[in-house]
Short mmCIF file of C-alpha atoms in Angstrom, two decimals:
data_model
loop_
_atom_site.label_atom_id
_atom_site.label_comp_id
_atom_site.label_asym_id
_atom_site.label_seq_id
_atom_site.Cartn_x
_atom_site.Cartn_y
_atom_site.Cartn_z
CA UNK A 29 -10.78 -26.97 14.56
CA UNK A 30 -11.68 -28.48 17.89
CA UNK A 31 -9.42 -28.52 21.15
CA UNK A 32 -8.29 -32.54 20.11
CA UNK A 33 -7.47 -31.39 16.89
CA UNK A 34 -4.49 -28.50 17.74
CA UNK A 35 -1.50 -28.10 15.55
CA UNK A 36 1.71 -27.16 16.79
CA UNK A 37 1.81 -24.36 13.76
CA UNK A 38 5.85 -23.93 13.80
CA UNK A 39 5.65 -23.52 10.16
CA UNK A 40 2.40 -22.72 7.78
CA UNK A 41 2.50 -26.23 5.85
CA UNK A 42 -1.28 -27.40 4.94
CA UNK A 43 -2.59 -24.11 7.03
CA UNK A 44 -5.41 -23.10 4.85
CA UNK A 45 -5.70 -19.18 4.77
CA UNK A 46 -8.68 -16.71 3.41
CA UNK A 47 -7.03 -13.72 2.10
CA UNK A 48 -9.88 -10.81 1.52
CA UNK A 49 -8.82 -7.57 -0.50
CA UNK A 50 -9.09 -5.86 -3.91
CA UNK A 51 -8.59 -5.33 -7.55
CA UNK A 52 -5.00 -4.53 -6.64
CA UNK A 53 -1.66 -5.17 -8.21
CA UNK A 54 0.10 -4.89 -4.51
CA UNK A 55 -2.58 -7.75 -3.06
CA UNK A 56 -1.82 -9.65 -5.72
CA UNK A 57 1.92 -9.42 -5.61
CA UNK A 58 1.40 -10.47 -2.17
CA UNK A 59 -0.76 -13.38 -3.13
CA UNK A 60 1.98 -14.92 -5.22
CA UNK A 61 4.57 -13.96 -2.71
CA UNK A 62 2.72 -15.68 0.36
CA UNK A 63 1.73 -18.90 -2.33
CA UNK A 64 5.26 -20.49 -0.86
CA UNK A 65 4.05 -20.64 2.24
CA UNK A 66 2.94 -24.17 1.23
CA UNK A 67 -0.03 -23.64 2.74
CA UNK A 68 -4.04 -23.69 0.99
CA UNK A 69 -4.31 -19.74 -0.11
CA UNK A 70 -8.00 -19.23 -1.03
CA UNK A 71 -8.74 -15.40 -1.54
CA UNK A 72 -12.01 -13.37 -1.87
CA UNK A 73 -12.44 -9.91 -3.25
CA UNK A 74 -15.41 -7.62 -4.43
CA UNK A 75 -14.54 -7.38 -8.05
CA UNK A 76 -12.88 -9.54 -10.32
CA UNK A 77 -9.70 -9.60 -10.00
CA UNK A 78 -8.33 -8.83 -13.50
CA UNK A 79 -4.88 -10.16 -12.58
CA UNK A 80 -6.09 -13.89 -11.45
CA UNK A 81 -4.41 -15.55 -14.61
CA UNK A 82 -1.38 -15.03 -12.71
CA UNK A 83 -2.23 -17.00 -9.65
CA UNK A 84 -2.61 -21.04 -9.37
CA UNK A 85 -5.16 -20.77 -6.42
CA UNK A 86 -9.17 -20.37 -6.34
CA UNK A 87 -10.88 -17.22 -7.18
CA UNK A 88 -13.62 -16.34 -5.01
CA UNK A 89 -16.19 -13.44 -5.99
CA UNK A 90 -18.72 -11.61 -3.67
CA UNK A 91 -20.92 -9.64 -5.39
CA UNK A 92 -20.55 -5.51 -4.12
CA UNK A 93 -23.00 -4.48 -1.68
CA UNK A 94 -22.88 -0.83 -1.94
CA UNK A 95 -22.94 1.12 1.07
CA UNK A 96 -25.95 0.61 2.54
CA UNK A 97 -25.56 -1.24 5.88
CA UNK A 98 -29.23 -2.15 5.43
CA UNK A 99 -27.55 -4.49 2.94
CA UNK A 100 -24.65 -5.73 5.00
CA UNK A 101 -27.13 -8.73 6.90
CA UNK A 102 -26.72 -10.42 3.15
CA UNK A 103 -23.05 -9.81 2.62
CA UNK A 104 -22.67 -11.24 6.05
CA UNK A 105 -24.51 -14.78 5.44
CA UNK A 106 -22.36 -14.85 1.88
CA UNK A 107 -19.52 -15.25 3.99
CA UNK A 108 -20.36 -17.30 7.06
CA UNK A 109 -21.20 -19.68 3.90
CA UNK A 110 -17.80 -19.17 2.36
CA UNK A 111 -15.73 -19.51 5.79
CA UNK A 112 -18.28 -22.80 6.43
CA UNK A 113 -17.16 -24.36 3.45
CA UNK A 114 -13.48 -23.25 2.96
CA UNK A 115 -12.77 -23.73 7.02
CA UNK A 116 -10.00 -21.13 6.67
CA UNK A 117 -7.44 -21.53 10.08
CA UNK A 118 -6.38 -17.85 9.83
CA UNK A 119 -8.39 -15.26 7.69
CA UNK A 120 -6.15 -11.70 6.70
CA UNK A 121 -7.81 -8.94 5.63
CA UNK A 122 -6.00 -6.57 3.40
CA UNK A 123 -7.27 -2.50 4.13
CA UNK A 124 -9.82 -1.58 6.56
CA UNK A 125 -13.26 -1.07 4.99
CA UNK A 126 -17.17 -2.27 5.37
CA UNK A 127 -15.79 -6.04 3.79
CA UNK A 128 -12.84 -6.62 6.04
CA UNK A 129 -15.59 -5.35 9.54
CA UNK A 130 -18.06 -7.56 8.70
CA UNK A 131 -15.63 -10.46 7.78
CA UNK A 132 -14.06 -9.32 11.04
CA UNK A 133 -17.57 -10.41 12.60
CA UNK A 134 -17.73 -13.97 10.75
CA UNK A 135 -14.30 -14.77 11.89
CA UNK A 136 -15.30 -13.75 15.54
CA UNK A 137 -18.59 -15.86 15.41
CA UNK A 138 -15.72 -19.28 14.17
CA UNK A 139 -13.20 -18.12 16.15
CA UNK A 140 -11.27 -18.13 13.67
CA UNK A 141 -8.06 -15.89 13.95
CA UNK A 142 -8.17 -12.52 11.79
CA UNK A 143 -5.46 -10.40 10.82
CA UNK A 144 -5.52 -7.08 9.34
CA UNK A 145 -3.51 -4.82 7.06
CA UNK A 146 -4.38 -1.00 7.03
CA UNK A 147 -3.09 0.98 3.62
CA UNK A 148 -3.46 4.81 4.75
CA UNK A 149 -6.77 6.36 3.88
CA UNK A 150 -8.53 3.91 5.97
CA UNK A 151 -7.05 4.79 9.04
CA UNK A 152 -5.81 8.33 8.71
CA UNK A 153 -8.99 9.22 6.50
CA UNK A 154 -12.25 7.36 6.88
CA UNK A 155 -12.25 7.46 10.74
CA UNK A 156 -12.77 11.52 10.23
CA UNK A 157 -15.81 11.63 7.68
CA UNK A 158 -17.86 10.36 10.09
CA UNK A 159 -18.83 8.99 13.81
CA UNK A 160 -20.15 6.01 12.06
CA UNK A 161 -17.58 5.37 10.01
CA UNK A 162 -14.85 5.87 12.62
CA UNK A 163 -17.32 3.28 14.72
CA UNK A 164 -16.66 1.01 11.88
CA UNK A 165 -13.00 1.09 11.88
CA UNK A 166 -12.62 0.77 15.05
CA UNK A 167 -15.01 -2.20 15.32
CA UNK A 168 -12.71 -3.46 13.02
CA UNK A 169 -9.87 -3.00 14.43
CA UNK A 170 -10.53 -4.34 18.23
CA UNK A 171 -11.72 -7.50 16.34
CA UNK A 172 -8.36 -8.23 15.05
CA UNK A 173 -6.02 -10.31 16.77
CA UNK A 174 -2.87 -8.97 14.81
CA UNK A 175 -2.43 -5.34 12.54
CA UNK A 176 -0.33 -4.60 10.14
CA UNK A 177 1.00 -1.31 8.74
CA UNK A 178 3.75 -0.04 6.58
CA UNK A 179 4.49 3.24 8.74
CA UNK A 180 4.31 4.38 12.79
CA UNK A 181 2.33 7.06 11.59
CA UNK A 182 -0.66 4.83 10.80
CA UNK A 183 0.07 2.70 13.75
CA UNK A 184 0.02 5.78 16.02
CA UNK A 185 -3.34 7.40 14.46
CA UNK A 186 -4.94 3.33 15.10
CA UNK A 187 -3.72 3.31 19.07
CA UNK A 188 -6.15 6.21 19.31
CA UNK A 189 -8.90 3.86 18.06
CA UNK A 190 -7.60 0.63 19.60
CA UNK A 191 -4.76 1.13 22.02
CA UNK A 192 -3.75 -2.30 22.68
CA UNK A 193 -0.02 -2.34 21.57
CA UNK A 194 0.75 -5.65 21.00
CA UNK A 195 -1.48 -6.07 18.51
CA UNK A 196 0.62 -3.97 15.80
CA UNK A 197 3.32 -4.90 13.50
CA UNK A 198 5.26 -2.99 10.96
CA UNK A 199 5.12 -4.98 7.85
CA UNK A 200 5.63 -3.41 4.30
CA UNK A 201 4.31 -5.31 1.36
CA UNK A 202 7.99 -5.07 0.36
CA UNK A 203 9.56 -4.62 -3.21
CA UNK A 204 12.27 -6.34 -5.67
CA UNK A 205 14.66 -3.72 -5.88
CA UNK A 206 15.49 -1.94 -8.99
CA UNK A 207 19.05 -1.77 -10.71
CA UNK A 208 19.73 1.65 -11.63
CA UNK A 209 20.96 2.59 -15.27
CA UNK A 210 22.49 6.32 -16.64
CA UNK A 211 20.10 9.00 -14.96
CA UNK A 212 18.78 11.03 -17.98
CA UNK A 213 17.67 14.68 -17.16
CA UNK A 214 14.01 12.91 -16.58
CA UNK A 215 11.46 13.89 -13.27
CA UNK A 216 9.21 11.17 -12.54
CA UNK A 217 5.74 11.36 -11.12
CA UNK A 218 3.33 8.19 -10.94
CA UNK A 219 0.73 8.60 -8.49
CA UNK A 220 -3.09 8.48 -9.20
CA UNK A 221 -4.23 11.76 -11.17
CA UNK A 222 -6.35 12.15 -8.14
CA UNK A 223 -6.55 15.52 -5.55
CA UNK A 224 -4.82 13.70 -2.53
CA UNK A 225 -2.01 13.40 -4.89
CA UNK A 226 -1.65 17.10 -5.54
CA UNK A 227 -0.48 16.10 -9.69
CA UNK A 228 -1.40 20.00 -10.14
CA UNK A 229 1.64 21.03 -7.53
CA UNK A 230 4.17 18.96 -9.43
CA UNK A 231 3.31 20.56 -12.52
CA UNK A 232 3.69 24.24 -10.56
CA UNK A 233 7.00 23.59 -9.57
CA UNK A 234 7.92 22.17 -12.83
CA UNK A 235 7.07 24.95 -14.88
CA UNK A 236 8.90 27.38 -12.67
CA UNK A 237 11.68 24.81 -12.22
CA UNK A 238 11.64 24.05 -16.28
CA UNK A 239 12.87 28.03 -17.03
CA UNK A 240 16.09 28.00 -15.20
CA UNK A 241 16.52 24.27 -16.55
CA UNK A 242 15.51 23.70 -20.10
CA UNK A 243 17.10 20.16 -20.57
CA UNK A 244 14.79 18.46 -17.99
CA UNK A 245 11.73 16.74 -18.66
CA UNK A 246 8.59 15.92 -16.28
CA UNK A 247 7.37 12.35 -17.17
CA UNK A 248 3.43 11.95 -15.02
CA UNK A 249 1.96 8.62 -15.02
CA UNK A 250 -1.23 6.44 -13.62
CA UNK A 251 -4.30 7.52 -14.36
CA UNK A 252 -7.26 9.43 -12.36
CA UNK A 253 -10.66 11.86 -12.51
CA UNK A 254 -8.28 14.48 -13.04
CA UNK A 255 -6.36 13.84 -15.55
CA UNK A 256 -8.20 16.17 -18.11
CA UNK A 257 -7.28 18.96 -16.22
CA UNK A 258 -4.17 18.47 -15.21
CA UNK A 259 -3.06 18.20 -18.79
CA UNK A 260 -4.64 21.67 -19.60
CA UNK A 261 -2.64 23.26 -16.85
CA UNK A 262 0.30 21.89 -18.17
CA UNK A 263 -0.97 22.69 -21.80
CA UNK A 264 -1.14 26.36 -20.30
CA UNK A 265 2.19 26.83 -18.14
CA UNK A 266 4.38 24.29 -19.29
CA UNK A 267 6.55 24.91 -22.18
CA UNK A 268 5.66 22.50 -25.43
CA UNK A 269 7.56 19.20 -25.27
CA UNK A 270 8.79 19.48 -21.61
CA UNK A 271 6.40 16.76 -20.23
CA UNK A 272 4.79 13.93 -21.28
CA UNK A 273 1.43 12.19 -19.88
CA UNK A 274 2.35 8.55 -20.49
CA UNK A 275 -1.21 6.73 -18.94
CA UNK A 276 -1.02 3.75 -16.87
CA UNK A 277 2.40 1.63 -17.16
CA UNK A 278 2.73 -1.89 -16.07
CA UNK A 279 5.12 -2.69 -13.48
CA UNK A 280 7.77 -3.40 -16.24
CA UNK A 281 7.52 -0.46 -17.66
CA UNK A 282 7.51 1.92 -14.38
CA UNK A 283 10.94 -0.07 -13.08
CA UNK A 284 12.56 1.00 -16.39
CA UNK A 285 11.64 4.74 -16.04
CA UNK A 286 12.80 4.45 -12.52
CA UNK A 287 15.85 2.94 -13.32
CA UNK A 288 16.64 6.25 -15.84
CA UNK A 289 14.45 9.27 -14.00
CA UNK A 290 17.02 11.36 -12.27
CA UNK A 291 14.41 12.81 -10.03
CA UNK A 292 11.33 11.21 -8.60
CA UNK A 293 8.53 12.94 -6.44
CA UNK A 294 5.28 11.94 -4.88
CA UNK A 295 3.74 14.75 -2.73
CA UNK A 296 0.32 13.71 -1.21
CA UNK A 297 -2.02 15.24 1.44
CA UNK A 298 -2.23 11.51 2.92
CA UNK A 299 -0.37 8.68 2.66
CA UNK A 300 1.08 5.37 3.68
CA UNK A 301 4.55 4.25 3.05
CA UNK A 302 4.51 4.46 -0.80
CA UNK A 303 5.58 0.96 -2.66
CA UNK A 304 6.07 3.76 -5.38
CA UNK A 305 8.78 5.73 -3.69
CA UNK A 306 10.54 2.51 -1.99
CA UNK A 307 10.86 1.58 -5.77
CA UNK A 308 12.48 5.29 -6.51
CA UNK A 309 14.71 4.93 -3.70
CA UNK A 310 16.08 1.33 -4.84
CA UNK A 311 16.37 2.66 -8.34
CA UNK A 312 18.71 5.80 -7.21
CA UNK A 313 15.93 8.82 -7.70
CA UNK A 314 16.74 11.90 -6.08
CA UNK A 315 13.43 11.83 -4.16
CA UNK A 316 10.92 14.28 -3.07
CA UNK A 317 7.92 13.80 -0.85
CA UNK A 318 5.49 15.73 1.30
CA UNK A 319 5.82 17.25 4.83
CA UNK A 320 3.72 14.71 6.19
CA UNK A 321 4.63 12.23 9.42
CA UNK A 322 4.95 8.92 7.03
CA UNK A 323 7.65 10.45 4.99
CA UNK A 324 9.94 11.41 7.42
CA UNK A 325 10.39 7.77 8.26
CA UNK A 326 12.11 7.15 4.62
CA UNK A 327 13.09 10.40 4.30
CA UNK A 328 15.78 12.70 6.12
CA UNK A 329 15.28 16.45 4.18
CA UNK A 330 19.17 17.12 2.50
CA UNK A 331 20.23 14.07 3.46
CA UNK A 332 18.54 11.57 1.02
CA UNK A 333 16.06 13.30 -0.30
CA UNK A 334 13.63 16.55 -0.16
CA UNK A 335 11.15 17.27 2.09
CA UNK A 336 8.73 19.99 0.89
CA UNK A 337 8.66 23.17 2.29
CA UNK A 338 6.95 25.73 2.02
CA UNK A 339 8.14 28.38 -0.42
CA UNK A 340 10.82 26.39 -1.76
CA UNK A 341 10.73 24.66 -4.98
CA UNK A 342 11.73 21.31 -3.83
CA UNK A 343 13.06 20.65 -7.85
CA UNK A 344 15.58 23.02 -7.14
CA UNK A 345 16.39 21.54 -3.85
CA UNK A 346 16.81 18.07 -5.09
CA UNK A 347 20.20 19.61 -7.23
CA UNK A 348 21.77 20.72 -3.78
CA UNK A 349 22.14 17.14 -2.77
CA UNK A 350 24.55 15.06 -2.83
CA UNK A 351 23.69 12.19 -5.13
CA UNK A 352 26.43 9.83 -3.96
CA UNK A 353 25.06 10.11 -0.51
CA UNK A 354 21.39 9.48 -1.62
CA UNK A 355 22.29 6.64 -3.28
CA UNK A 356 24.52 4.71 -0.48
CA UNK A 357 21.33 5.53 2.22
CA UNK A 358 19.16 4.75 0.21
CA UNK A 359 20.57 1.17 -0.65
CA UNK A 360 20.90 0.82 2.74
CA UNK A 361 16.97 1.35 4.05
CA UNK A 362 15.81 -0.66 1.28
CA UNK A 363 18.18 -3.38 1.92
CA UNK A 364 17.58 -3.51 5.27
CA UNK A 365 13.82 -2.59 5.95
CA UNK A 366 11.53 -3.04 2.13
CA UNK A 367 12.48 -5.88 0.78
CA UNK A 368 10.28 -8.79 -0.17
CA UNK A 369 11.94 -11.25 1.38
CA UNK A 370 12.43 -8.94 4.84
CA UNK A 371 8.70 -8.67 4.66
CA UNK A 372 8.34 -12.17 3.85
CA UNK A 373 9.82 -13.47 7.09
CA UNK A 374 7.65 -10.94 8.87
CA UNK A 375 4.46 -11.74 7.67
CA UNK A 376 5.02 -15.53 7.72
CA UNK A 377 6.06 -14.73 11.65
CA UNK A 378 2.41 -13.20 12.14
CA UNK A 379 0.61 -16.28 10.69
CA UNK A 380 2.75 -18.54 13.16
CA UNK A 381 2.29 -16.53 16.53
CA UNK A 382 -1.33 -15.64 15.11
CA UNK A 383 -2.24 -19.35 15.16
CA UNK A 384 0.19 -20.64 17.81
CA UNK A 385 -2.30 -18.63 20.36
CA UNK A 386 -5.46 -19.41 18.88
CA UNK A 387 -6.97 -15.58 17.61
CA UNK A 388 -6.79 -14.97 21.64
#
């Protein structure tokens, strides 16, 4: 768009916007959230996106290109074509990898505002495997004209990559909160059967937790490259019928075991704000989470939920509390600060002052 052709951009009607992520059901969610913008919502991803029945706008694929930056030259001329022909006024990437830097370069070479949305590991994670790859963030970063994350945490760990402060913006993707129903004597774990989401500690304190309290059950969910594993250690300590390994559930079915688990916990090395525990919280769970910065923002320990400490089983903490208490705070924070439509506003706020001053 040329100087004689300026919009006044106090709303996002007939903006066309380039939304780059992944095979994710939270980027998608967002996709059909953001699609009342009334605005042109093109989007471009990696992989197919298996959920783009759901979605009324255009698909567009770029084939992987590994991680050799040898290769990146050829991922970058893919998408100077794309952003030629779709003339995108504002292009938001969603997580900071390789895609969203060199994307970050196209829209620099149009001048074409970028905005970007961290999700944890790539800020608090990547930066530390390598000089290059904290170089790549952080090329990343300093190319974007707004940033979005879903905790202070990650915001503070990016200031000591890019320190300008205006840039950042606490935006969750936000949730629909769940209606709670009769708590049955159910603990709930869903994370990724993955190490950073320590699956093999909830099963500890189970098992220890599961002798002085027969009538509970632990329900783990999602999927992961540990999952064979993890269900022979619970095979070995667990007594026979006390858990179940229930696989992947679609969002249906995790807001209906939310809406019944009594106790809900998600204790990870590294994290973002967790859509997953926001969920728990609106659905009354008794929640437990790890000692790390990002949970202390949700969570106060005794208050309304459980920190974990160290030799504590934090199962046995989360029947100190008082439920009646968790439940009324809890309400509260999501009510006020991780809802959709909160996080709506925000985001369509971004887009306008994002465009209103040009990417400058």
């Amino acid at each position: 768009m040329n100087k004689n052709e300026k919009k006044s951009f106090e709303n996002l009607d007939n903006i066309t916007i380039l939304e780059i992520g992944s095979d994710s059901v939270h980027f998608i969610n967002y996709l059909n959230r953001i699609s009342n913008y009334n605005s042109k919502i093109n989007y471009l991803t990696i992989s197919e996106v298996s959920l783009k029945s759901k979605l009324d706008f255009e698909n567009i694929i770029v084939p992987h290109f590994g991680i050799n930056p040898f290769a990146w030259r050829n991922t970058y001329q893919q998408l100077t074509k794309i952003i030629k022909e779709k003339k995108p006024e504002i292009i938001h990437a969603h997580q900071v990898n390789r895609l969203a830097f060199i994307c970050s370069l196209v829209a620099k070479k149009f001048k074409i505002p970028f905005v970007l949305t961290a999700w944890g590991s790539d800020v608090l994670l990547v930066p530390k495997v390598s000089f290059f790859h904290k170089l790549i963030v952080s090329k990343t970063l300093k190319n974007a004209f707004k940033i979005t994350a879903d905790s202070q945490s990650m915001i503070d760990a990016m200031l000591e990559m890019e320190p300008d402060k205006q840039k950042y913006e606490l935006a969750q993707y936000g949730i629909e909160p769940i209606e709670s129903l009769p708590k049955q004597k159910i603990i709930y774990s869903n994370r990724l059967l993955k190490p950073n989401y320590r699956i093999d500690a909830v099963i500890n304190y189970f098992s220890e937790f599961q002798k002085k309290h027969p009538e509970y059950e632990l329900w783990i969910a999602a999927t992961g490259e540990k999952e064979d594993e993890l269900k022979k250690l619970a095979e070995s300590i667990c007594a026979t019928d006390s858990y179940k390994f229930l696989g992947w559930q679609d969002p249906a079915e995790n807001r209906a075991i939310y809406a019944q688990a009594e106790i809900y916990i998600s204790i990870p090395e590294s994290d973002g704000t967790s859509v997953s525990l926001l969920e728990a919280m609106s659905a009354d769970c008794t929640c437990i989470v790890s000692d790390i910065a990002v949970s202390k923002e949700w969570i106060q320990d005794g208050e309304n939920g459980v920190v974990e400490k160290e030799k504590l089983n934090p199962l046995e903490e989360a029947l100190k509390i008082d439920i009646e208490k968790v439940r009324t705070t809890n309400q509260n924070i999501i009510k006020d600060r991780a809802t959709v439509d909160v996080n709506y506003e925000i985001f369509k706020l971004i887009y306008i002052l994002t465009l209103q001053n040009e990417g400058k």
